[in-house]
Short mmCIF file of C-alpha atoms in Angstrom, two decimals:
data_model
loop_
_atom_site.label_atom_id
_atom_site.label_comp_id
_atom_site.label_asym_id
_atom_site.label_seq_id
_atom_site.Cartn_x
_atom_site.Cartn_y
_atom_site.Cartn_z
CA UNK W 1 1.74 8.87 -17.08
CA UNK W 2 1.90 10.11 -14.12
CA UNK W 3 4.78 9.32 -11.32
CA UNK W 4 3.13 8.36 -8.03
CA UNK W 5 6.77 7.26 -6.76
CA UNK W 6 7.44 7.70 -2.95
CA UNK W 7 10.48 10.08 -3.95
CA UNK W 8 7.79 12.08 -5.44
CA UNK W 9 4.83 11.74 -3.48
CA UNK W 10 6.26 11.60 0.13
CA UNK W 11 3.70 8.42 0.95
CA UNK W 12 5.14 5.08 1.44
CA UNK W 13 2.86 2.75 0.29
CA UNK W 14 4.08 -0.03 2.27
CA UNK W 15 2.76 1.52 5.29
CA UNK W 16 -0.90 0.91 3.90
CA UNK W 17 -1.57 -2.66 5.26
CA UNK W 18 -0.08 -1.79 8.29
CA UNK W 19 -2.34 0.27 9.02
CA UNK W 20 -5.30 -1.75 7.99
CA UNK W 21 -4.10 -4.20 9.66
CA UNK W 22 -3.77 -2.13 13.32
CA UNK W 23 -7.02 -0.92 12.74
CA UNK W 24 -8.21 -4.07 11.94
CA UNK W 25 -6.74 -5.91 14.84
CA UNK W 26 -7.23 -2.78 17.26
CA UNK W 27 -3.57 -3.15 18.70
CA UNK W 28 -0.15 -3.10 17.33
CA UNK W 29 0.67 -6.56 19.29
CA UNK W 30 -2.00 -8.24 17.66
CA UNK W 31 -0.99 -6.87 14.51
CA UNK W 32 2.66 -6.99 14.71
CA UNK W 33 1.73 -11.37 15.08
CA UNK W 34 -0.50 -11.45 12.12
CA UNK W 35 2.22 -9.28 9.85
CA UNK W 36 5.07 -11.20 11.36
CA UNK W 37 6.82 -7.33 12.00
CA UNK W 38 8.22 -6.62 15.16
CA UNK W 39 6.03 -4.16 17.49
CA UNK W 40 8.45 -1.10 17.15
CA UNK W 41 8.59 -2.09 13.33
CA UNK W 42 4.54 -1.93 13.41
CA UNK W 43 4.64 0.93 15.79
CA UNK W 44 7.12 3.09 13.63
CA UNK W 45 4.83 2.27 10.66
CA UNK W 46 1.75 3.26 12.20
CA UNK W 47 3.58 6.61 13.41
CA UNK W 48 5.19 7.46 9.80
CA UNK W 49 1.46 6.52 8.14
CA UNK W 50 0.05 9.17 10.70
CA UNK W 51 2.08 11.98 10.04
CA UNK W 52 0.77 11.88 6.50
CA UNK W 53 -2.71 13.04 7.93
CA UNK W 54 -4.40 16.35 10.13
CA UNK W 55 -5.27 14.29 12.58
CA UNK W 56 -4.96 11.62 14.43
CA UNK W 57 -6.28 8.20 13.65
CA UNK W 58 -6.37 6.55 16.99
CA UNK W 59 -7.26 7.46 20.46
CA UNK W 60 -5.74 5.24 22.66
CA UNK W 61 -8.15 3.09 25.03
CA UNK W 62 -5.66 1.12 27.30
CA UNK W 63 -4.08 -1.39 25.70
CA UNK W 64 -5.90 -1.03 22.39
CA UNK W 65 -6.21 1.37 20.13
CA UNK W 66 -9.28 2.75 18.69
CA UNK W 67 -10.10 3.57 14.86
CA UNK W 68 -11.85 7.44 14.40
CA UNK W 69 -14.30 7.65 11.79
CA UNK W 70 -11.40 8.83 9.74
CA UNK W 71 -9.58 5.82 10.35
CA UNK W 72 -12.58 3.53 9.34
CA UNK W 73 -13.82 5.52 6.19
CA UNK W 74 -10.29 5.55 5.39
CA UNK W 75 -9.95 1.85 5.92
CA UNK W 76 -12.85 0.49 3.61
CA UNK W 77 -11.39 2.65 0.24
CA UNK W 78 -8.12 1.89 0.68
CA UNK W 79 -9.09 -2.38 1.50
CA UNK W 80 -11.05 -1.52 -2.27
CA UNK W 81 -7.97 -0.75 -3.54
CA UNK W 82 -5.92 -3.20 -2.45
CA UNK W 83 -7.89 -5.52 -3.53
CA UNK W 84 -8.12 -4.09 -7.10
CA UNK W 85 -4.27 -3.98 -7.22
CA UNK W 86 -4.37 -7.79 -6.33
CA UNK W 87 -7.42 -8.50 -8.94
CA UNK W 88 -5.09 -6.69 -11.46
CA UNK W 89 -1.99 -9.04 -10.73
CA UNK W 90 -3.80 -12.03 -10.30
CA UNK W 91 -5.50 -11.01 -13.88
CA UNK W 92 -2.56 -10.25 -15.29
CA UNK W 93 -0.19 -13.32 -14.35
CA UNK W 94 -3.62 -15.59 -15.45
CA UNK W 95 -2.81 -14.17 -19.22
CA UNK W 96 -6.88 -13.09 -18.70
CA UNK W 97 -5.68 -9.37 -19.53
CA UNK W 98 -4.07 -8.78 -22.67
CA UNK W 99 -4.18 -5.41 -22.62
CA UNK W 100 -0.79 -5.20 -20.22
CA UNK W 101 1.32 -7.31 -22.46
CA UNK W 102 0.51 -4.40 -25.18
CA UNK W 103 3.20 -1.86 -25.60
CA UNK W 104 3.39 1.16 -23.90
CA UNK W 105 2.41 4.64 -26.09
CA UNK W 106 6.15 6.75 -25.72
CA UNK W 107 9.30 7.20 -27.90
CA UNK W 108 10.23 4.27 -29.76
CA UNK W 109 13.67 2.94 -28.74
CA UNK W 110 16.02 1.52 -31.53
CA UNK W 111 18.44 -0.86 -30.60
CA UNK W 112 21.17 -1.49 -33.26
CA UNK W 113 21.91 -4.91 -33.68
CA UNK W 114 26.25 -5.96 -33.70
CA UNK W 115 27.50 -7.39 -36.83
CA UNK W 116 28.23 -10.82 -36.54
CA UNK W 117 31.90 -11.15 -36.12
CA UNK W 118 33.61 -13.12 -38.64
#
C-alpha cells in the first residue's frame, strides 16, 4: 500500500475544497462565507494550494478572481474525486460494502492473552 501521507507527499489535502470552492465562488470573500474560514485563513489556503503548481491558477480581475483553464480542468477531476471519497464513506457506514470490514493482507499480529489472576 502505498503512503500518500502529507509528511510524505508535501500536498495537504485539506486545501482541496478550498480551492474548489474559490474557484467556484470566484472570490475568497464569497468563499471564506460559504466555508465559514476567515479570508486570510481562505487566502493562505489558496496561496499554499498554489505553490504546489507551475503556474498560476488565477488572474486577478478586480475584486474577483478568475479560474485558468488549468484551474477549471483541474476543478472537475478533483470535484470526481471528492465525490467518490464521499460515495465510499457513505457506502461504507451504510454496511452496503463489505469488502472494507475484511481484513487487511500484512503480517499477522498475535496478541497473548493474560492469565486470569487467581
Amino acid at each position: 500500500m502505498n503512503n500518500y501521507s502529507r509528511a510524505n507527499t508535501g500536498i495537504d489535502l485539506n486545501l482541496i475544497p478550498v480551492f474548489i470552492e474559490v474557484v467556484r465562488c470566484g472570490s475568497m470573500a464569497k468563499a471564506s462565507v460559504r466555508l465559514e474560514m476567515s479570508r486570510p485563513a481562505v487566502s493562505l489556503a489558496l496561496k499554499r494550494f498554489n505553490q504546489l503548481f507551475d503556474e498560476p491558477l488565477f488572474f486577478r480581475k478586480g475584486l474577483f478572481l478568475e479560474p485558468t483553464e488549468k484551474a477549471l480542468a483541474l476543478t472537475r477531476s478533483l470535484e470526481i474525486l471528492i465525490g467518490n471519497i464521499h460515495d465510499n464513506m457513505r457506502e461504507a457506514n451504510s454496511g452496503k460494502n463489505k469488502t472494507l470490514a475484511q481484513p487487511v493482507p500484512g503480517p499477522e499480529i498475535f496478541i497473548p492473552q493474560s492469565e486470569p489472576s487467581a
